[in-house]
CSV table of C-alpha atoms in Angstrom, one decimal:
chain,number,residue,atom,x,y,z
A,1,MET,CA,0.0,0.0,0.0
A,2,THR,CA,1.3,3.4,-0.9
A,3,SER,CA,1.2,6.5,1.3
A,4,ARG,CA,-1.8,7.6,-0.7
A,5,GLY,CA,-3.6,4.3,-0.1
A,6,VAL,CA,-2.8,4.5,3.6
A,7,GLY,CA,-4.1,8.0,3.8
A,8,VAL,CA,-7.3,7.2,1.9
A,9,LEU,CA,-8.0,4.1,4.0
A,10,SER,CA,-7.3,5.9,7.3
A,11,ALA,CA,-9.5,8.8,6.2
A,12,GLY,CA,-12.3,6.5,5.1
A,13,VAL,CA,-12.3,4.7,8.5
A,14,VAL,CA,-12.3,8.0,10.4
A,15,VAL,CA,-15.0,9.6,8.3
A,16,ALA,CA,-17.2,6.4,8.5
A,17,ALA,CA,-16.7,6.4,12.3
A,18,LEU,CA,-17.6,10.0,12.6
A,19,GLY,CA,-20.7,9.4,10.4
A,20,VAL,CA,-21.8,6.6,12.8
A,21,GLY,CA,-21.1,8.7,15.9
A,22,LEU,CA,-22.9,11.8,14.5
A,23,SER,CA,-25.7,9.7,12.9
A,24,THR,CA,-24.9,11.3,9.6
A,25,PRO,CA,-25.5,8.9,6.7
A,26,ILE,CA,-23.7,11.0,4.2
A,27,LEU,CA,-20.4,10.8,6.2
A,28,VAL,CA,-20.9,7.0,6.5
A,29,TYR,CA,-21.4,6.7,2.7
A,30,VAL,CA,-18.3,8.8,2.0
A,31,GLY,CA,-16.2,6.8,4.5
A,32,VAL,CA,-17.3,3.5,3.0
A,33,ALA,CA,-16.7,4.7,-0.5
A,34,MET,CA,-13.2,5.7,0.4
A,35,THR,CA,-12.5,2.3,2.0
A,36,CYS,CA,-14.0,0.5,-1.0
A,37,ALA,CA,-11.8,2.4,-3.3
A,38,VAL,CA,-8.7,0.9,-1.5
A,39,ALA,CA,-10.3,-2.5,-1.8
A,40,VAL,CA,-11.0,-2.0,-5.5
A,41,ALA,CA,-7.3,-1.0,-6.0
A,42,TRP,CA,-6.2,-4.1,-4.2
A,43,ILE,CA,-8.4,-6.3,-6.4
A,44,TRP,CA,-7.2,-4.5,-9.5
A,45,LEU,CA,-3.6,-5.2,-8.6
A,46,VAL,CA,-4.2,-8.8,-7.8
A,47,LEU,CA,-5.8,-9.4,-11.2
A,48,ALA,CA,-3.1,-7.5,-13.0
A,49,VAL,CA,-0.3,-9.5,-11.4
A,50,ASP,CA,-2.2,-12.7,-12.1
A,51,SER,CA,-2.7,-11.9,-15.8
A,52,PHE,CA,0.9,-10.8,-16.1
A,53,LEU,CA,2.2,-14.1,-14.7
A,54,ARG,CA,0.0,-16.0,-17.1
A,55,VAL,CA,1.3,-14.1,-20.1
A,56,ILE,CA,5.0,-13.9,-19.2
A,57,PRO,CA,6.4,-17.4,-19.2
A,58,ALA,CA,10.1,-16.8,-18.1
A,59,THR,CA,13.0,-14.5,-17.9
A,60,ARG,CA,16.5,-15.0,-19.4
A,61,ARG,CA,19.6,-13.5,-17.8
A,62,GLN,CA,23.1,-13.3,-19.4
A,63,VAL,CA,26.1,-12.1,-17.5
A,64,THR,CA,29.2,-11.0,-19.5
A,65,PRO,CA,31.9,-11.9,-19.0
A,66,HIS,CA,31.3,-15.1,-17.0
A,67,PRO,CA,32.7,-15.4,-14.4
A,68,LEU,CA,33.4,-11.8,-13.5
A,69,THR,CA,36.7,-10.5,-12.2
A,70,ALA,CA,37.0,-8.2,-9.2
A,71,GLY,CA,37.8,-4.6,-10.4
A,72,VAL,CA,36.8,-5.4,-14.0
A,73,PRO,CA,33.4,-4.1,-15.2
A,74,GLY,CA,30.8,-6.5,-16.5
A,75,ALA,CA,27.3,-6.3,-18.0
A,76,VAL,CA,24.0,-8.0,-17.4
A,77,SER,CA,21.1,-8.5,-19.9
A,78,VAL,CA,17.7,-9.5,-18.6
A,79,THR,CA,15.1,-10.4,-21.3
A,80,ILE,CA,11.4,-10.9,-20.7
A,81,ASP,CA,9.7,-12.6,-23.7
A,82,SER,CA,5.9,-12.9,-23.7
A,83,ARG,CA,5.5,-14.6,-27.0
A,84,ARG,CA,3.5,-17.8,-27.0
A,85,GLY,CA,1.9,-17.8,-30.4
A,86,ALA,CA,-0.3,-15.4,-32.3
A,87,ARG,CA,-3.5,-15.7,-30.4
A,88,HIS,CA,-2.9,-13.0,-27.8
A,89,HIS,CA,-0.4,-11.0,-29.7
A,90,ARG,CA,-1.9,-7.6,-28.9
A,91,VAL,CA,-2.4,-8.4,-25.2
A,92,ARG,CA,1.3,-9.6,-24.9
A,93,ARG,CA,2.6,-6.6,-26.7
A,94,SER,CA,0.6,-4.2,-24.5
A,95,VAL,CA,1.8,-5.9,-21.4
A,96,THR,CA,5.5,-5.6,-22.3
A,97,GLU,CA,5.1,-2.0,-23.4
A,98,HIS,CA,4.0,-0.9,-20.0
A,99,LEU,CA,6.3,-3.0,-17.8
A,100,ASP,CA,8.5,-1.3,-15.2
A,101,LEU,CA,11.4,-3.7,-14.8
A,102,ARG,CA,14.2,-3.7,-12.3
A,103,GLU,CA,16.6,-6.2,-10.8
A,104,GLN,CA,18.2,-6.9,-7.4
A,105,ALA,CA,22.0,-7.3,-7.2
A,106,ALA,CA,24.4,-7.7,-4.3
A,107,ALA,CA,26.4,-4.7,-3.3
A,108,GLU,CA,29.6,-6.7,-4.0
A,109,LEU,CA,28.5,-6.8,-7.7
A,110,THR,CA,27.5,-3.2,-8.1
A,111,GLY,CA,30.2,-1.5,-6.0
A,112,GLY,CA,27.6,-0.4,-3.5
A,113,VAL,CA,26.2,2.3,-5.8
A,114,GLY,CA,23.1,2.4,-7.8
A,115,THR,CA,23.1,1.2,-11.4
A,116,LYS,CA,21.7,2.9,-14.5
A,117,ALA,CA,19.8,0.6,-16.8
A,118,THR,CA,18.7,0.9,-20.3
A,119,VAL,CA,15.4,-0.7,-21.4
A,120,THR,CA,14.8,-1.9,-25.0
A,121,ARG,CA,11.2,-2.9,-26.0
A,122,GLY,CA,10.5,-5.1,-28.9
A,123,ASP,CA,7.7,-7.1,-30.4
A,124,GLY,CA,6.4,-8.8,-27.2
A,125,THR,CA,9.8,-8.5,-25.5
A,126,LEU,CA,11.5,-6.3,-23.0
A,127,THR,CA,15.3,-6.2,-22.4
A,128,LEU,CA,17.0,-4.6,-19.4
A,129,ARG,CA,20.7,-3.9,-19.6
A,130,TYR,CA,23.0,-2.6,-16.9
A,131,SER,CA,26.6,-2.6,-15.8
A,132,LEU,CA,28.2,-4.4,-12.9
A,133,HIS,CA,31.3,-3.3,-11.0
A,134,PRO,CA,32.4,-6.3,-8.9
A,135,THR,CA,34.6,-5.4,-6.0
A,136,ARG,CA,35.1,-8.6,-4.1
A,137,ARG,CA,36.0,-12.2,-5.0
A,138,GLY,CA,33.3,-14.8,-4.2
A,139,ARG,CA,29.8,-15.9,-5.2
A,140,TRP,CA,27.2,-13.2,-4.9
A,141,PRO,CA,23.4,-13.2,-5.5
A,142,LEU,CA,21.9,-11.6,-8.6
A,143,GLY,CA,18.2,-11.4,-9.2
A,144,PRO,CA,15.4,-12.1,-9.4
A,145,ALA,CA,14.1,-9.5,-11.7
A,146,LEU,CA,11.2,-7.4,-10.3
A,147,VAL,CA,8.3,-6.1,-12.3
A,148,HIS,CA,6.7,-3.1,-10.6
A,149,SER,CA,2.9,-2.9,-10.9
A,150,GLY,CA,0.3,-0.5,-9.6
A,151,ASP,CA,-3.4,0.4,-9.7
A,152,PRO,CA,-4.7,3.4,-11.6
A,153,PHE,CA,-5.4,5.3,-8.4
A,154,GLY,CA,-1.8,5.0,-7.1
A,155,MET,CA,-3.0,3.4,-3.8
A,156,MET,CA,-1.4,-0.1,-4.2
A,157,HIS,CA,1.8,-1.4,-5.8
A,158,ALA,CA,3.6,-4.7,-6.0
A,159,ASP,CA,7.0,-5.9,-7.1
A,160,THR,CA,6.5,-9.3,-8.7
A,161,PRO,CA,9.6,-11.5,-9.0
A,162,VAL,CA,10.1,-13.1,-12.4
A,163,GLY,CA,12.8,-15.6,-13.2
A,164,GLU,CA,15.2,-17.3,-10.8
A,165,PRO,CA,18.0,-15.7,-8.8
A,166,GLU,CA,21.5,-17.0,-9.3
A,167,LEU,CA,24.9,-16.8,-7.7
A,168,VAL,CA,27.4,-15.0,-9.9
A,169,SER,CA,31.1,-16.1,-9.5
A,170,VAL,CA,33.7,-13.4,-9.2
A,171,TRP,CA,37.4,-14.2,-9.7
A,172,PRO,CA,40.1,-12.3,-7.7
A,173,ALA,CA,41.9,-9.3,-9.3
A,174,VAL,CA,45.2,-10.4,-10.8
A,175,VAL,CA,48.3,-8.7,-12.0
A,176,ASP,CA,50.1,-9.8,-15.2
A,177,LEU,CA,53.6,-11.1,-14.1
A,178,SER,CA,54.2,-13.3,-17.1
A,179,GLY,CA,57.5,-11.7,-18.1
A,180,THR,CA,59.0,-12.0,-14.6
A,181,ALA,CA,57.5,-15.4,-14.1
A,182,GLY,CA,59.5,-16.5,-17.2
A,183,ALA,CA,62.6,-15.2,-15.6
A,184,LEU,CA,61.8,-17.0,-12.4
A,185,MET,CA,61.6,-20.3,-14.2
A,186,GLY,CA,64.8,-19.5,-16.2
A,187,HIS,CA,66.6,-18.9,-12.9
A,188,ALA,CA,65.4,-22.2,-11.6
A,189,ASP,CA,66.6,-23.9,-14.7
A,190,ARG,CA,70.1,-22.4,-14.3
A,191,VAL,CA,70.2,-23.7,-10.7
A,192,VAL,CA,69.6,-27.2,-12.0
A,193,LEU,CA,71.4,-27.2,-15.3
A,194,GLY,CA,74.5,-25.3,-14.1
A,195,ALA,CA,77.0,-25.1,-17.0
A,196,ARG,CA,75.2,-27.6,-19.2
A,197,THR,CA,76.2,-27.1,-22.8
A,198,PRO,CA,73.3,-26.5,-25.2
A,199,SER,CA,72.5,-29.6,-27.2
A,200,PRO,CA,72.6,-29.4,-31.0
A,201,ASP,CA,69.3,-31.3,-31.0
A,202,ASP,CA,67.5,-28.2,-29.4
A,203,ALA,CA,65.3,-27.4,-32.4
A,204,SER,CA,62.6,-25.4,-30.6
A,205,LEU,CA,63.1,-21.6,-30.4
A,206,ARG,CA,61.2,-19.1,-28.4
A,207,ASP,CA,61.5,-15.4,-27.5
A,208,TYR,CA,64.1,-14.4,-25.0
A,209,ARG,CA,62.8,-13.8,-21.5
A,210,GLU,CA,64.6,-11.9,-18.8
A,211,GLY,CA,66.6,-14.4,-16.8
A,212,ASP,CA,67.1,-16.9,-19.6
A,213,ASP,CA,70.6,-18.5,-19.8
A,214,LEU,CA,72.6,-16.6,-22.5
A,215,ARG,CA,74.3,-19.8,-23.4
A,216,ARG,CA,71.1,-20.9,-25.0
A,217,VAL,CA,70.7,-17.9,-27.3
A,218,HIS,CA,70.5,-18.9,-31.0
A,219,TRP,CA,72.5,-16.1,-32.4
A,220,ALA,CA,72.1,-17.0,-36.1
A,221,SER,CA,68.3,-16.9,-35.9
A,222,SER,CA,68.4,-13.9,-33.6
A,223,ALA,CA,70.5,-11.9,-36.2
A,224,ARG,CA,68.3,-13.0,-39.0
A,225,LEU,CA,65.0,-12.1,-37.4
A,226,GLY,CA,66.2,-9.1,-35.5
A,227,THR,CA,64.9,-10.3,-32.1
A,228,MET,CA,66.5,-12.4,-29.4
A,229,LEU,CA,65.6,-16.1,-29.6
A,230,VAL,CA,66.7,-18.9,-27.3
A,231,ARG,CA,66.7,-22.6,-27.6
A,232,SER,CA,64.3,-24.5,-25.4
A,233,ASP,CA,64.0,-28.2,-24.7
A,234,GLU,CA,61.1,-30.0,-23.2
A,235,ARG,CA,62.8,-30.7,-19.9
A,236,ALA,CA,63.8,-27.1,-19.3
A,237,GLY,CA,60.7,-25.5,-20.8
A,238,ARG,CA,58.1,-27.4,-18.8
A,239,ARG,CA,59.5,-27.3,-15.3
A,240,PRO,CA,56.4,-27.4,-13.0
A,241,ALA,CA,55.8,-25.0,-10.1
A,242,THR,CA,53.8,-25.0,-6.9
A,243,VAL,CA,52.3,-21.9,-5.3
A,244,ILE,CA,51.7,-22.3,-1.6
A,245,LEU,CA,49.1,-19.9,-0.1
A,246,ASP,CA,49.0,-19.3,3.6
A,247,PRO,CA,45.8,-17.2,4.1
A,248,PRO,CA,45.6,-14.3,6.5
A,249,ARG,CA,42.6,-14.0,8.8
A,250,GLU,CA,42.0,-10.3,8.1
A,251,PRO,CA,39.5,-9.8,5.1
A,252,LEU,CA,41.5,-7.2,3.2
A,253,ALA,CA,44.8,-9.0,3.7
A,254,LEU,CA,43.1,-12.3,2.6
A,255,GLU,CA,42.1,-10.7,-0.7
A,256,TRP,CA,45.5,-9.4,-1.3
A,257,ALA,CA,47.2,-12.7,-0.5
A,258,ILE,CA,44.8,-14.6,-2.8
A,259,SER,CA,45.3,-12.0,-5.6
A,260,ALA,CA,49.1,-12.3,-5.2
A,261,ALA,CA,49.0,-16.1,-5.3
A,262,ALA,CA,46.7,-16.3,-8.3
A,263,SER,CA,48.7,-13.7,-10.2
A,264,ILE,CA,51.9,-15.7,-9.6
A,265,ALA,CA,50.3,-19.0,-10.6
A,266,LEU,CA,48.7,-17.6,-13.7
A,267,SER,CA,51.9,-15.9,-14.8
A,268,VAL,CA,53.9,-19.1,-14.4
A,269,LEU,CA,51.1,-20.8,-16.4
A,270,ASP,CA,51.3,-18.2,-19.2
A,271,SER,CA,55.0,-18.6,-19.4
A,272,GLY,CA,54.4,-22.2,-20.5
A,273,HIS,CA,54.9,-24.2,-17.3
A,274,PRO,CA,52.5,-26.4,-15.4
A,275,VAL,CA,51.5,-25.0,-12.0
A,276,ARG,CA,49.3,-25.9,-9.1
A,277,LEU,CA,47.9,-23.8,-6.1
A,278,ILE,CA,47.8,-25.5,-2.7
A,279,GLY,CA,47.1,-24.4,0.8
A,280,ALA,CA,44.2,-22.2,2.2
A,281,GLY,CA,41.9,-25.2,2.6
A,282,ILE,CA,42.4,-26.5,-1.0
A,283,ASP,CA,42.4,-30.3,-1.0
A,284,ALA,CA,46.2,-30.7,-1.7
A,285,GLU,CA,45.9,-34.4,-2.5
A,286,ALA,CA,43.3,-33.7,-5.1
A,287,VAL,CA,45.1,-30.8,-6.8
A,288,ARG,CA,47.0,-31.6,-9.9
A,289,HIS,CA,49.3,-29.5,-12.0
A,290,LEU,CA,47.4,-27.3,-14.5
A,291,GLY,CA,48.6,-26.3,-17.9
A,292,GLU,CA,49.5,-29.8,-19.2
A,293,ARG,CA,46.3,-29.9,-21.4
A,294,GLY,CA,45.7,-26.3,-22.5
A,295,GLY,CA,46.2,-22.8,-21.3
A,296,GLU,CA,42.6,-21.3,-21.2
A,297,LEU,CA,41.1,-24.4,-19.5
A,298,ALA,CA,43.9,-24.4,-17.0
A,299,ARG,CA,43.4,-20.6,-16.2
A,300,PHE,CA,39.7,-21.3,-15.8
A,301,GLU,CA,40.3,-24.1,-13.4
A,302,LEU,CA,42.9,-22.3,-11.4
A,303,LEU,CA,40.9,-19.2,-10.9
A,304,ASN,CA,37.8,-21.2,-10.0
A,305,GLN,CA,39.8,-22.7,-7.1
A,306,THR,CA,40.2,-19.3,-5.6
A,307,ILE,CA,36.5,-18.3,-5.6
A,308,ASP,CA,35.5,-20.1,-2.4
A,309,LEU,CA,38.7,-19.7,-0.4
A,310,HIS,CA,38.1,-18.3,3.1
A,311,ALA,CA,40.2,-17.3,6.1
A,312,PRO,CA,41.1,-20.1,8.5
A,313,ALA,CA,39.1,-20.4,11.7
A,314,SER,CA,42.2,-20.1,13.8
A,315,ARG,CA,46.0,-19.8,13.4
A,316,SER,CA,46.4,-23.4,14.4
A,317,ASP,CA,44.2,-24.5,11.5
A,318,SER,CA,46.3,-22.4,9.2
A,319,THR,CA,49.5,-24.0,10.5
A,320,ALA,CA,48.1,-27.5,10.0
A,321,GLN,CA,47.2,-26.7,6.4
A,322,LEU,CA,50.6,-25.2,5.7
A,323,VAL,CA,52.4,-28.2,7.2
A,324,ARG,CA,50.4,-30.6,4.9
A,325,SER,CA,51.1,-28.4,1.9
A,326,ALA,CA,54.8,-28.2,2.7
A,327,ALA,CA,55.0,-32.0,3.0
A,328,LEU,CA,53.4,-32.4,-0.4
A,329,ALA,CA,55.5,-29.8,-2.1
A,330,ALA,CA,58.8,-31.2,-0.6
A,331,ASP,CA,58.4,-34.5,-2.5
A,332,ASP,CA,58.2,-32.7,-5.8
A,333,ALA,CA,60.9,-30.0,-5.0
A,334,ARG,CA,63.4,-32.8,-4.8
A,335,HIS,CA,62.6,-33.6,-8.4
A,336,GLY,CA,63.2,-30.1,-9.7
A,337,GLU,CA,59.9,-28.3,-9.0
A,338,VAL,CA,59.9,-24.6,-8.3
A,339,THR,CA,58.1,-23.4,-5.1
A,340,VAL,CA,56.7,-20.0,-4.5
A,341,GLY,CA,55.0,-19.1,-1.2
A,342,VAL,CA,52.7,-16.3,-0.2
A,343,LEU,CA,53.0,-16.6,3.5
A,344,GLU,CA,52.0,-15.1,6.9
A,345,PRO,CA,54.6,-14.8,9.7
A,346,LEU,CA,55.2,-18.4,10.5
A,347,SER,CA,55.2,-20.4,13.7
A,348,GLU,CA,58.2,-22.6,14.5
A,349,GLN,CA,56.3,-25.7,13.4
A,350,ALA,CA,55.4,-24.2,10.1
A,351,LEU,CA,58.9,-22.8,9.5
A,352,ASP,CA,60.4,-26.3,10.2
A,353,ALA,CA,58.0,-27.8,7.7
A,354,LEU,CA,59.1,-25.3,4.9
A,355,VAL,CA,62.9,-25.7,5.6
A,356,PRO,CA,63.4,-28.7,3.3
A,357,LEU,CA,62.0,-26.9,0.3
A,358,GLY,CA,64.8,-24.4,0.4
A,359,GLU,CA,67.5,-27.0,0.0
A,360,SER,CA,67.0,-27.2,-3.8
A,361,GLY,CA,67.6,-23.5,-4.3
A,362,ARG,CA,64.4,-23.1,-6.2
A,363,ALA,CA,62.1,-21.7,-3.4
A,364,TRP,CA,60.9,-18.1,-3.2
A,365,ALA,CA,58.6,-16.5,-0.6
A,366,ILE,CA,56.7,-13.3,0.1
A,367,VAL,CA,55.9,-12.9,3.8
A,368,ARG,CA,53.1,-10.4,4.5
A,369,THR,CA,53.9,-7.8,7.1
A,370,GLY,CA,51.9,-5.2,9.0
A,371,PRO,CA,52.2,-2.8,11.9
A,372,SER,CA,51.6,-5.5,14.4
A,373,THR,CA,53.5,-8.3,12.7
A,374,GLU,CA,56.7,-6.6,11.5
A,375,ALA,CA,59.0,-8.3,13.9
A,376,ASP,CA,57.5,-11.8,13.3
A,377,ALA,CA,57.6,-11.3,9.6
A,378,SER,CA,61.3,-10.3,9.7
A,379,ARG,CA,62.0,-13.4,11.9
A,380,THR,CA,60.3,-15.6,9.4
A,381,VAL,CA,62.3,-14.1,6.4
A,382,ARG,CA,65.5,-14.7,8.3
A,383,GLY,CA,64.6,-18.3,9.0
A,384,LEU,CA,63.6,-19.0,5.4
A,385,ARG,CA,66.8,-17.4,4.1
A,386,ARG,CA,68.9,-19.5,6.4
A,387,ALA,CA,67.2,-22.6,4.9
A,388,GLY,CA,68.0,-21.5,1.3
A,389,TRP,CA,64.8,-19.7,0.4
A,390,ARG,CA,64.8,-16.3,-1.3
A,391,ALA,CA,62.4,-14.4,0.8
A,392,THR,CA,61.2,-10.9,1.6
A,393,THR,CA,58.5,-9.1,3.4
A,394,ALA,CA,55.7,-7.2,1.7
A,395,SER,CA,52.5,-5.3,2.7
A,396,PRO,CA,49.2,-5.2,0.9
A,397,SER,CA,50.0,-1.7,-0.3
A,398,ASP,CA,53.1,-2.8,-2.2
A,399,ASP,CA,53.0,-3.1,-5.9
A,400,LEU,CA,53.3,-6.8,-6.7
A,401,ALA,CA,54.8,-6.4,-10.2
A,402,GLU,CA,57.5,-4.1,-9.0
A,403,LEU,CA,58.3,-6.4,-6.0
A,404,TRP,CA,58.5,-9.4,-8.2
A,405,THR,CA,60.7,-7.7,-10.8
A,406,ARG,CA,63.1,-6.5,-8.2
A,407,MET,CA,63.4,-10.0,-6.7
A,408,LEU,CA,64.3,-11.6,-10.0
A,409,ARG,CA,66.7,-9.0,-11.2
A,410,ALA,CA,68.7,-9.3,-8.0
A,411,GLY,CA,68.7,-13.1,-8.3
A,412,GLU,CA,67.0,-13.2,-4.9
A,413,ILE,CA,64.5,-11.2,-2.9
A,414,GLU,CA,66.3,-8.7,-0.7
């Protein structure tokens, strides 16, 4: 009931009561007429909603792109199609021409601000289009669409849901580190290969990436094509990597850590190496290396793993997850796998579990620091470096691309 309807109904009751009290029939008639007007408006609205639901069969919704990415705008198209044949063509067209359509969306999808929609009306169809500005990773509700109806007197209104709501997936924001990730893997190859002489059987050539061994430059092809090319073999070019995520408990820090881990993993994947993301509650035993079957599918699977990640219930739970992840990664590190960790300041138990990974010389770590954890983060970095890791502290305000580039140019994180 609108404010007008409340006013008319209240006035009708008061006037009718006064008419009865004053024994004035005309006042009673006026009061009853006003009350009946509200009842008629209600009956009108009920019949209008019922006829609308019988004419409109369903609603189609399309979200582009799907899934969305935090910080990257998207778009939604909601279409109502009333066509069911030619029998009630004029009725259906009339219904869609006068529809007032809107849709509900979570604040995490709209950025907490109102959205401006455009409406396109066709032959028995109505399409609502509006933009989304997702701000947080996760799964957020979108819909249902609401059709606003009212009576001719403006005393009653209704928002009728049409279609089904859905949960829209939002991937974390990522930073392109593909160039520096290639240098990371190149440095790991030099640790393993040492002074190995390039084989004359190396027939595959690729563009030079920062950190590649200069002994593998194919000078003849580079001079001919005017760009630096290096030989690559299957063993050196497909070295796998594992990214270990130790999730913080603070919401903003958690999103930064997930974004950093996903950026590193995707960039390693884009540089042509299989990668896996473990920790943070991901079932480590069920996770396999991605990138062995195809790039786009691997990116999709990896980012999907991050959507439902959440903060640990307690620090002891996080430590237990990290110890399991370190044990799994240690087995593969002994066979040449590269390890990158996005870590919190570590307990002694967690630090001891990560020590064996540094023995291979192919382990890097970013340890998150903050005003209250600076001393613990520095202690963790010192412990990792003593074990052979290349480690540094970083805060959520640091630029990840600049940090990663500085690390690789120096040969270690300082």
